[in-house]
JSON list of C-alpha atoms in Angstrom, two decimals:
[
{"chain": "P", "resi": 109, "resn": "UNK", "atom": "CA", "xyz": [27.87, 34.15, 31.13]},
{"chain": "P", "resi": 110, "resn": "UNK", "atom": "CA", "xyz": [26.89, 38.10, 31.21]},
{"chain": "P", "resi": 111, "resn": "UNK", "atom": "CA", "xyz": [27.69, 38.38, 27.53]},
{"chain": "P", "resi": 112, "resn": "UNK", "atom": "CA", "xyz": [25.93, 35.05, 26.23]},
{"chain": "P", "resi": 113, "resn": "UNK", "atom": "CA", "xyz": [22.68, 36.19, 28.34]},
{"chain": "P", "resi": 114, "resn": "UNK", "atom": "CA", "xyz": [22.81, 39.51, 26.61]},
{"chain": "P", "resi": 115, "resn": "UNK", "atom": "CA", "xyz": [23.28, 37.54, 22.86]},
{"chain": "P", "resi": 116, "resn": "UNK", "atom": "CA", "xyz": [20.15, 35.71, 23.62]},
{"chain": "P", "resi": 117, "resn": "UNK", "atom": "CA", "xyz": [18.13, 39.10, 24.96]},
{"chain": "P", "resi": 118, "resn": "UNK", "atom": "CA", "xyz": [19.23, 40.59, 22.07]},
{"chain": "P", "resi": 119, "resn": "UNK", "atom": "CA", "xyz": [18.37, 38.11, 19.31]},
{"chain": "P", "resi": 120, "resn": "UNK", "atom": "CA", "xyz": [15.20, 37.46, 21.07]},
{"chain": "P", "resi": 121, "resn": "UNK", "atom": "CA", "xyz": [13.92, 40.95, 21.05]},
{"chain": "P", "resi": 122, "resn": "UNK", "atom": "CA", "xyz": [15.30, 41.02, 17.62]},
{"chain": "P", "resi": 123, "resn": "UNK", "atom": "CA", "xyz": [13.19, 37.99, 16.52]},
{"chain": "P", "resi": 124, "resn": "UNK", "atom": "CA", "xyz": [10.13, 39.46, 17.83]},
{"chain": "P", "resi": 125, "resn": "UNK", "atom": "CA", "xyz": [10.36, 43.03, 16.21]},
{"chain": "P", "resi": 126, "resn": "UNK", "atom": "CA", "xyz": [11.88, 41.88, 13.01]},
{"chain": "P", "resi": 127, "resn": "UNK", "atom": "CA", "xyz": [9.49, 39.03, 12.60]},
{"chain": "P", "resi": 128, "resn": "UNK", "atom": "CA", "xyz": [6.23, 41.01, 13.15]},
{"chain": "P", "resi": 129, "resn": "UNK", "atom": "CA", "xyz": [7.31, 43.68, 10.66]},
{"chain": "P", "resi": 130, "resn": "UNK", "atom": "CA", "xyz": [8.46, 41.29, 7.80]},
{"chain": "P", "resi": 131, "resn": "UNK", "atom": "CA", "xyz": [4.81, 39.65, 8.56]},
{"chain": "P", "resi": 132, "resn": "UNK", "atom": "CA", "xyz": [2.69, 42.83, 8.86]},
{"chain": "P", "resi": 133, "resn": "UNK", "atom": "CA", "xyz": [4.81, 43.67, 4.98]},
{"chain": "P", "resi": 134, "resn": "UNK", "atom": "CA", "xyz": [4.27, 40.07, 3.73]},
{"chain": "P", "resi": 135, "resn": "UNK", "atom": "CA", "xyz": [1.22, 38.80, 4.50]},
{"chain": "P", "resi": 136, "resn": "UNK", "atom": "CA", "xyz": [-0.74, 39.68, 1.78]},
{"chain": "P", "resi": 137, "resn": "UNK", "atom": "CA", "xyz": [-4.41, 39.56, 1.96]},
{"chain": "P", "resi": 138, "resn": "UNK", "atom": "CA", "xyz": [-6.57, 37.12, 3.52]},
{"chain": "P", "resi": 139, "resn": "UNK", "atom": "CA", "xyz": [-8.50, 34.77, 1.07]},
{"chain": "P", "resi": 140, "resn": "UNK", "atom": "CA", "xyz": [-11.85, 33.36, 2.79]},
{"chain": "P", "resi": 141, "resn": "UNK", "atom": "CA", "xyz": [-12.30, 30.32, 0.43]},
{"chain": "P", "resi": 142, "resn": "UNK", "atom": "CA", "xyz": [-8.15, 28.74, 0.93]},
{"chain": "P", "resi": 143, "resn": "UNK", "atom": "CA", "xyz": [-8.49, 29.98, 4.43]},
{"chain": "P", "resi": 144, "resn": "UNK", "atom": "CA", "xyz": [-4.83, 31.28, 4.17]},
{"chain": "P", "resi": 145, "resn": "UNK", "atom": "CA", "xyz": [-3.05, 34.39, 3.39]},
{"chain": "P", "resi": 146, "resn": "UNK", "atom": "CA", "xyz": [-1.97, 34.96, -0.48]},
{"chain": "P", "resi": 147, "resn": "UNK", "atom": "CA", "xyz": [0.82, 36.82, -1.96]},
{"chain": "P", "resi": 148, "resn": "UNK", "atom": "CA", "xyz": [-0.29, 39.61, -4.78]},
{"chain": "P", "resi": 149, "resn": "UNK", "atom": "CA", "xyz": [1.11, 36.91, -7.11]},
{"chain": "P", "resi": 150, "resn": "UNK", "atom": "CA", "xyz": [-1.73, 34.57, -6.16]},
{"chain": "P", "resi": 151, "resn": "UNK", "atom": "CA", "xyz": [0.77, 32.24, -3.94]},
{"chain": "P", "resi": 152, "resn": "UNK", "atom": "CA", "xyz": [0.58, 31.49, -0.50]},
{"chain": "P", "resi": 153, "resn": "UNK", "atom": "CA", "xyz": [2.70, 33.32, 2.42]},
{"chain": "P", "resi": 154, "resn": "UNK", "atom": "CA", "xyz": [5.21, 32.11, 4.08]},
{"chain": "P", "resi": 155, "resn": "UNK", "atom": "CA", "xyz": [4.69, 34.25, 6.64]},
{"chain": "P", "resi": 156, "resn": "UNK", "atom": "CA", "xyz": [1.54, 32.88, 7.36]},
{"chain": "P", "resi": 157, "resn": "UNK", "atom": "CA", "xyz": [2.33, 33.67, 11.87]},
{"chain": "P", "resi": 158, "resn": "UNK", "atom": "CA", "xyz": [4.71, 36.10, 13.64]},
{"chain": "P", "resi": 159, "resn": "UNK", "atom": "CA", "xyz": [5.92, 32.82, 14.66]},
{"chain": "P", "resi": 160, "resn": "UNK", "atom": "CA", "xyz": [6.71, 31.07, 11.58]},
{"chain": "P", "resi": 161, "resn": "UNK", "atom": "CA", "xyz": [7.92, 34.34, 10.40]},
{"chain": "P", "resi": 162, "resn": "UNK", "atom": "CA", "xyz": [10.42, 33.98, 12.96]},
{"chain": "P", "resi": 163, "resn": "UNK", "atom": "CA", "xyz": [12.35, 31.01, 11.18]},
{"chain": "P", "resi": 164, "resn": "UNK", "atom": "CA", "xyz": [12.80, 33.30, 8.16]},
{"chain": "P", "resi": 165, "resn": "UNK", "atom": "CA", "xyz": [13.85, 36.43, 10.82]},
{"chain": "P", "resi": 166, "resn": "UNK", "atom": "CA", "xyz": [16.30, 34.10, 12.50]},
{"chain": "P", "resi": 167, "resn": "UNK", "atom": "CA", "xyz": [17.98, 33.09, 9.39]},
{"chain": "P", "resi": 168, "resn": "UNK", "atom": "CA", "xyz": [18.36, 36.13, 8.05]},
{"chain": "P", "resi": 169, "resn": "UNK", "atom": "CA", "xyz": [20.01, 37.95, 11.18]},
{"chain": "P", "resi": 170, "resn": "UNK", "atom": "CA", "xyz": [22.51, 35.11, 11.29]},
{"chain": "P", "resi": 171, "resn": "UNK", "atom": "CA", "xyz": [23.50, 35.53, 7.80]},
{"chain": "P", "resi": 172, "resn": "UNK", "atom": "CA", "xyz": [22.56, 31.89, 7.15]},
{"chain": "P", "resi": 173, "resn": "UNK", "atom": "CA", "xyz": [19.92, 32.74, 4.30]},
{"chain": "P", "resi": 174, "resn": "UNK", "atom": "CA", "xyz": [18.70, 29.64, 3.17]},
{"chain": "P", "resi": 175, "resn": "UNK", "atom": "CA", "xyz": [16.79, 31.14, 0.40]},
{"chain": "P", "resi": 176, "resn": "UNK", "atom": "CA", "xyz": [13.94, 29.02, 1.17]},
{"chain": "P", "resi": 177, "resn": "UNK", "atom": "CA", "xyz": [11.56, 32.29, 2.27]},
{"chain": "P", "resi": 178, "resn": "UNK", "atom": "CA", "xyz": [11.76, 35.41, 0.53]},
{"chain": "P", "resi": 179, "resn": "UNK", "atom": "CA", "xyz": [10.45, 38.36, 0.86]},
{"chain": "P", "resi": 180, "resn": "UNK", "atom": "CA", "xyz": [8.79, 39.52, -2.62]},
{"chain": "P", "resi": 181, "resn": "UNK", "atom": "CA", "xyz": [7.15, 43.87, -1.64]},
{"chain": "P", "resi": 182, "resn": "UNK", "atom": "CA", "xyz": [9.08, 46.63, -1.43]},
{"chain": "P", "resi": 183, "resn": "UNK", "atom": "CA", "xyz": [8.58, 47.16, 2.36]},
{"chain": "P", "resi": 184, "resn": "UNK", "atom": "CA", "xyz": [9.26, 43.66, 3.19]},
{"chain": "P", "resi": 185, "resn": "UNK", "atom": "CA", "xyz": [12.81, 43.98, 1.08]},
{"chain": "P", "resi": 186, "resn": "UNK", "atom": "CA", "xyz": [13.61, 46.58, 2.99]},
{"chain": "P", "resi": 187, "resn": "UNK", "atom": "CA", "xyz": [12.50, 44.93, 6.68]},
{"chain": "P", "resi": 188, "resn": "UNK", "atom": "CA", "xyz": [15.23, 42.24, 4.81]},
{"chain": "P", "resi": 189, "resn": "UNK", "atom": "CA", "xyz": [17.90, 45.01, 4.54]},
{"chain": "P", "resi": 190, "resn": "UNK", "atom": "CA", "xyz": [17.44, 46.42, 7.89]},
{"chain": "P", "resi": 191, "resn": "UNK", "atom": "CA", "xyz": [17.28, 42.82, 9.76]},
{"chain": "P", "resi": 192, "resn": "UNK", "atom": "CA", "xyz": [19.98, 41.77, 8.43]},
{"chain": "P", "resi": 193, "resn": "UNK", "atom": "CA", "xyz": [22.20, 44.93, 9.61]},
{"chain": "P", "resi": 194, "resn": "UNK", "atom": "CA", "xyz": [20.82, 44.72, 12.69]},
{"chain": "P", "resi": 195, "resn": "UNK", "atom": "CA", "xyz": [21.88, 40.97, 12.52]},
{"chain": "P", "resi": 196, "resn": "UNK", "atom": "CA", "xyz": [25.24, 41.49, 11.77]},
{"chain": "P", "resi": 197, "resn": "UNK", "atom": "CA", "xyz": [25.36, 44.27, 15.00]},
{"chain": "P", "resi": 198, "resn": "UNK", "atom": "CA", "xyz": [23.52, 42.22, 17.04]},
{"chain": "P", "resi": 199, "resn": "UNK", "atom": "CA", "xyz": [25.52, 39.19, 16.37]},
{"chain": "P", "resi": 200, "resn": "UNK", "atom": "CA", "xyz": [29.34, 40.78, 16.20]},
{"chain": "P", "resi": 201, "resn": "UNK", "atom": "CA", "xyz": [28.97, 42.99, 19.45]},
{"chain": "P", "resi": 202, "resn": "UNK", "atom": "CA", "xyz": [28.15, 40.16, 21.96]},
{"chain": "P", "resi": 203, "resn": "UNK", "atom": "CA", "xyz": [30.77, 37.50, 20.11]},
{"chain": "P", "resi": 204, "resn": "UNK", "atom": "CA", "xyz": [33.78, 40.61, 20.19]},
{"chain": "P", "resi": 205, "resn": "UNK", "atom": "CA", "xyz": [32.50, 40.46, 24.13]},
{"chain": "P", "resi": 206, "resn": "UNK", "atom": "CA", "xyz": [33.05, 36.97, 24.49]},
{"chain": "P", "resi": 207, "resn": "UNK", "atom": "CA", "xyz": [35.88, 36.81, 22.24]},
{"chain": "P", "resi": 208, "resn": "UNK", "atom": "CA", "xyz": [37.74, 39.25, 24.01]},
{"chain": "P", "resi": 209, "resn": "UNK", "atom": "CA", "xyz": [36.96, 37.60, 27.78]},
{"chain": "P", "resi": 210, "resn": "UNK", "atom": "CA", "xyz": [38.34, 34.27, 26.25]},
{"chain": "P", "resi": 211, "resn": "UNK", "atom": "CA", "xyz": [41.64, 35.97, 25.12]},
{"chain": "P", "resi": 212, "resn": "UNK", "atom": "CA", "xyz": [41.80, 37.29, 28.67]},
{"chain": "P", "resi": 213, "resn": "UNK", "atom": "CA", "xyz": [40.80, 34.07, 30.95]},
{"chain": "P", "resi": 214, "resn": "UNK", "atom": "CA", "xyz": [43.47, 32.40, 28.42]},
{"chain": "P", "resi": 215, "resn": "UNK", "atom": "CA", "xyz": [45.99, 34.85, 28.72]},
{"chain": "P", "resi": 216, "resn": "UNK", "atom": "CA", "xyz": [46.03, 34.66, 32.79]},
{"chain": "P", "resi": 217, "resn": "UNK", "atom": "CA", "xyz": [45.81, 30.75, 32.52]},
{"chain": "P", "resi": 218, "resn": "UNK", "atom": "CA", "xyz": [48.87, 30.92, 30.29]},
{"chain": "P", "resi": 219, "resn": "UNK", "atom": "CA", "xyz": [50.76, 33.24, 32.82]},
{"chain": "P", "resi": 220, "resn": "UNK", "atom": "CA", "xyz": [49.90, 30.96, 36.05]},
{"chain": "P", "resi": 221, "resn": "UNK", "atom": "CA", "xyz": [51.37, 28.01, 34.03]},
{"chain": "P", "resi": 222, "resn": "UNK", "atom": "CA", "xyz": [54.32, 30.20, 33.34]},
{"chain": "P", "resi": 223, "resn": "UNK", "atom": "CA", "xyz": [54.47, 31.25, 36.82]},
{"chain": "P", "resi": 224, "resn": "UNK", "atom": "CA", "xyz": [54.25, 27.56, 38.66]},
{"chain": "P", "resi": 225, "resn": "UNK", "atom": "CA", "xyz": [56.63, 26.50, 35.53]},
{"chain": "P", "resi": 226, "resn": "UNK", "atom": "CA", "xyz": [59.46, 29.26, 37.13]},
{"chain": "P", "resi": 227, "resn": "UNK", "atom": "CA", "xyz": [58.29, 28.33, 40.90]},
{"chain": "P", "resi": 228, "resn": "UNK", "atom": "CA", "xyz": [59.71, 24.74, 40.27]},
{"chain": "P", "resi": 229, "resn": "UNK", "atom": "CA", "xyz": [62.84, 25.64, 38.93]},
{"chain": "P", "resi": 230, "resn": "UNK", "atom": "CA", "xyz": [63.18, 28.24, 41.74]},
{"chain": "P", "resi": 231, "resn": "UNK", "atom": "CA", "xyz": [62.41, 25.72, 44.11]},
{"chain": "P", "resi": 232, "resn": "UNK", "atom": "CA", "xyz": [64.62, 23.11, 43.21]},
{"chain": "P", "resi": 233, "resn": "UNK", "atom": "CA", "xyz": [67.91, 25.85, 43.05]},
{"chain": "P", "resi": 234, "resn": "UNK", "atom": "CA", "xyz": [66.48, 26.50, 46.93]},
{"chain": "P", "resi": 235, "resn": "UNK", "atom": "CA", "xyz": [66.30, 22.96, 48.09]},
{"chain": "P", "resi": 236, "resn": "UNK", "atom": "CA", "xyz": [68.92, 22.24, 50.91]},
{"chain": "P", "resi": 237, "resn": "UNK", "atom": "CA", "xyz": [71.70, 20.20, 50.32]},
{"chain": "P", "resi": 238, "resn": "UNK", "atom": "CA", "xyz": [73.96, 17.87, 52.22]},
{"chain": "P", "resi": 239, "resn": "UNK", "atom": "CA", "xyz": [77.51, 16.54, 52.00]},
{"chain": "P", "resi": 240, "resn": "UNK", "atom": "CA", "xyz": [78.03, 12.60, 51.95]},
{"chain": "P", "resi": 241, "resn": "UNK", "atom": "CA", "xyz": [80.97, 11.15, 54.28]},
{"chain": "P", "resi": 242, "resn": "UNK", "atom": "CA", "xyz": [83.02, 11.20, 50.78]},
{"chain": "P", "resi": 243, "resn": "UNK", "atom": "CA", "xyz": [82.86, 15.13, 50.19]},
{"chain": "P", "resi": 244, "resn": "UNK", "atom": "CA", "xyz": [80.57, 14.80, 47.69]},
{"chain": "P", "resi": 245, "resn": "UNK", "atom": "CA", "xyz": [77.34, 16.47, 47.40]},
{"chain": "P", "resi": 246, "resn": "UNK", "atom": "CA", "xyz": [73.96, 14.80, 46.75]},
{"chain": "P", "resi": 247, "resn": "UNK", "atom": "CA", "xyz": [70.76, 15.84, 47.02]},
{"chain": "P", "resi": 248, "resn": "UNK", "atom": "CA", "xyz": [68.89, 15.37, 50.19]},
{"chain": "P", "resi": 249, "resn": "UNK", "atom": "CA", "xyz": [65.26, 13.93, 50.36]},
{"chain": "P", "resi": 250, "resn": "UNK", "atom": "CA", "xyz": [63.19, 16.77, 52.10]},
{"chain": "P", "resi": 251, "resn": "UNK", "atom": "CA", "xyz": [62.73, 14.18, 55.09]},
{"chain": "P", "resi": 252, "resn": "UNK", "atom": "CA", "xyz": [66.36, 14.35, 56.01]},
{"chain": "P", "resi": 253, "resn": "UNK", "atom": "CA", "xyz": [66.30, 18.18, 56.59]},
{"chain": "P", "resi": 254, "resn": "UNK", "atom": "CA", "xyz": [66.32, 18.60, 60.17]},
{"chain": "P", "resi": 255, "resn": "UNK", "atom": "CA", "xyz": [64.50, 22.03, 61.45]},
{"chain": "P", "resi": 256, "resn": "UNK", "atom": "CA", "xyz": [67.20, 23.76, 62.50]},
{"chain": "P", "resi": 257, "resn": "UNK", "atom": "CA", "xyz": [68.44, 23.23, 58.69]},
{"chain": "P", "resi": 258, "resn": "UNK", "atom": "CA", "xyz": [65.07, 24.52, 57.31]},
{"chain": "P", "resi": 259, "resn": "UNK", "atom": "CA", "xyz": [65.24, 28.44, 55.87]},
{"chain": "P", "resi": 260, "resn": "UNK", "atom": "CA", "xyz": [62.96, 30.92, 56.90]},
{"chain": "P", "resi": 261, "resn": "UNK", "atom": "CA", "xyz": [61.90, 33.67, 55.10]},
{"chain": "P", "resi": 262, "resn": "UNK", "atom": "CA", "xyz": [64.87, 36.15, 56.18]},
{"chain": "P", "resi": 263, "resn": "UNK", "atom": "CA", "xyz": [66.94, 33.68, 54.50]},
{"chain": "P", "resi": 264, "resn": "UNK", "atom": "CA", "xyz": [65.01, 33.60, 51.53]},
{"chain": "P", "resi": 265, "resn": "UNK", "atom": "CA", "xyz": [65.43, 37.92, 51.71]},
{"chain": "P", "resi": 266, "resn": "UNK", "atom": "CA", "xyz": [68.72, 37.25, 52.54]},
{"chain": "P", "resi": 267, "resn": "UNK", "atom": "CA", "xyz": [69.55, 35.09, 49.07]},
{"chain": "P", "resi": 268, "resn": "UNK", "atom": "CA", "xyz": [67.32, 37.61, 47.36]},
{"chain": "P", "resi": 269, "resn": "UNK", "atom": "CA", "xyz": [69.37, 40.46, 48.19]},
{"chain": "P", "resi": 270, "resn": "UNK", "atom": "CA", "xyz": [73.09, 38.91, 48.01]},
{"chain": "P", "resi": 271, "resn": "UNK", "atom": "CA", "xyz": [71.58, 37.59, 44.21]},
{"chain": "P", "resi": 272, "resn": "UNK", "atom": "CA", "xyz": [70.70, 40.70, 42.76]},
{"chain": "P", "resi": 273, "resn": "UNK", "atom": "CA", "xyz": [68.66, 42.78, 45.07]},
{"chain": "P", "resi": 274, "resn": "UNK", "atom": "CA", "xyz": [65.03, 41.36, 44.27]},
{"chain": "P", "resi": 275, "resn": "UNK", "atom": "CA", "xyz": [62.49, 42.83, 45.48]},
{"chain": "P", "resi": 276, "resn": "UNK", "atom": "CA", "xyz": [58.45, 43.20, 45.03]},
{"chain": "P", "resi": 277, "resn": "UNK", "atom": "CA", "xyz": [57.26, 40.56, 43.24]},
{"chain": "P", "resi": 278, "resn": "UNK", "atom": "CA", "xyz": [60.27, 38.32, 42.76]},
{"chain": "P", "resi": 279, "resn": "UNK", "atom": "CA", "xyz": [61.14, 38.51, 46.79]},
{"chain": "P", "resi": 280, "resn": "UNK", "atom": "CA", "xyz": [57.19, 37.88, 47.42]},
{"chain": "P", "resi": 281, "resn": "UNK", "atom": "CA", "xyz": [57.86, 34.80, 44.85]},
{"chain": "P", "resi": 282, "resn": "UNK", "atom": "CA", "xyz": [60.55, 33.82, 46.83]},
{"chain": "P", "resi": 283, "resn": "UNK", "atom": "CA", "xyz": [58.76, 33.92, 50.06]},
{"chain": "P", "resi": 284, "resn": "UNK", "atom": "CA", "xyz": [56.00, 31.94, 48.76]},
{"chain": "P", "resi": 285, "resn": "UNK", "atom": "CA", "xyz": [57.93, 29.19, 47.53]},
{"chain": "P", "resi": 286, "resn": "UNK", "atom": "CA", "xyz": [60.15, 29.40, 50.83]},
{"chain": "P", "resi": 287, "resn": "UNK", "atom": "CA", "xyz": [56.75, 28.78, 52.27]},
{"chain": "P", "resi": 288, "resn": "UNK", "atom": "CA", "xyz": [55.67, 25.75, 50.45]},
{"chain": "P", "resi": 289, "resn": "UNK", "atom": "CA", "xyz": [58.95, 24.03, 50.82]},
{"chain": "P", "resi": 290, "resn": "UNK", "atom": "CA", "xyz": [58.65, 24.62, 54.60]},
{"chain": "P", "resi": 291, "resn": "UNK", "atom": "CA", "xyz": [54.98, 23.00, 55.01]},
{"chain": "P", "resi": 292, "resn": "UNK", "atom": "CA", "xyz": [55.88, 20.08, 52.63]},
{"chain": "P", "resi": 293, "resn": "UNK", "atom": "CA", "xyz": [58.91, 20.22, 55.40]},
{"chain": "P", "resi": 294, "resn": "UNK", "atom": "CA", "xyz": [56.27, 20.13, 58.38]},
{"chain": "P", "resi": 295, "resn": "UNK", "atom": "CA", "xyz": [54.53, 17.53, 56.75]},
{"chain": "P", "resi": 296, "resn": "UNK", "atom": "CA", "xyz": [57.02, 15.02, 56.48]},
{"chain": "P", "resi": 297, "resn": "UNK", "atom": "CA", "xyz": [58.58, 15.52, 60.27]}
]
């Protein structure tokens, strides 16, 4: 939100300064009889407001150019030159900004995906099981686990440590899933 509020100050301020120079270059002079401002080529202005001059300023700074206003002096070719620069700056610094907080916010939903995606398989090698009257095993629905069955989190540092020695983030991974299998657990009892 920060970097789309600073776009808009930015082409704002831009549209102000950009279109009262190109109108202060283009204007022309003002006839009394048409009532309107004329062109040294006898035509009317386009720029005939800082406002309307704005549509042409806006244009220009986001490379658009419809070619339908043009500026035709010197000085208002090279207000042209220098708005559209200042377009492309104006434009690309913002949008590299957003761009770059996109990549981020995607990059962290992409890991949390990745993470509860490796949770699930860790929690299903942790689930409990229980052996039929047969010898064989089969899984046990987590409302047949008694309490005293349940592991705590010692357990869980116990497995981590006989399986490799994990520790920091993979034994707090551990833990956490230890405790989400114990309050679906509580839930059920």
């Amino acid at each position: 939100a920060g970097a789309l509020l600073m776009l808009t100050f930015f082409v704002a301020m831009s549209l102000v300064v950009f279109a009262t120079l190109i109108f202060y270059c283009e204007s022309g002079e003002w006839d009394e009889y048409r009532q309107q401002y004329v062109r040294s080529d006898g035509q009317q202005t386009p720029f005939e407001s800082i406002p309307a001059s704005m549509w042409w300023c806006l244009v220009t700074m986001t490379t658009v150019g419809y070619g339908d206003v043009t500026p035709i002096t010197l000085s208002g070719r090279v207000v042209a030159i220098v708005t559209m620069f200042c377009g492309l700056v104006v434009l690309s610094l913002p949008i590299t900004i957003i761009g770059a907080n996109f990549d981020e916010l995607y990059r962290e939903m992409r890991k949390k995906e990745h993470d509860a995606r490796a949770a699930r398989k860790l929690a299903g090698t942790l689930r409990p099981r229980k052996t039929t009257r047969r010898g064989s095993k089969a899984s046990e629905s987590e409302a047949d686990v008694p309490p005293s069955r349940q592991s705590s989190s010692s357990d869980v540092d116990t497995h981590a440590t006989q399986h490799g020695g994990c520790t920091g983030d993979a034994a707090e991974a551990l833990r956490v899933i230890q405790g989400l299998i114990n309050q679906s657990h509580q839930k059920l009892f």
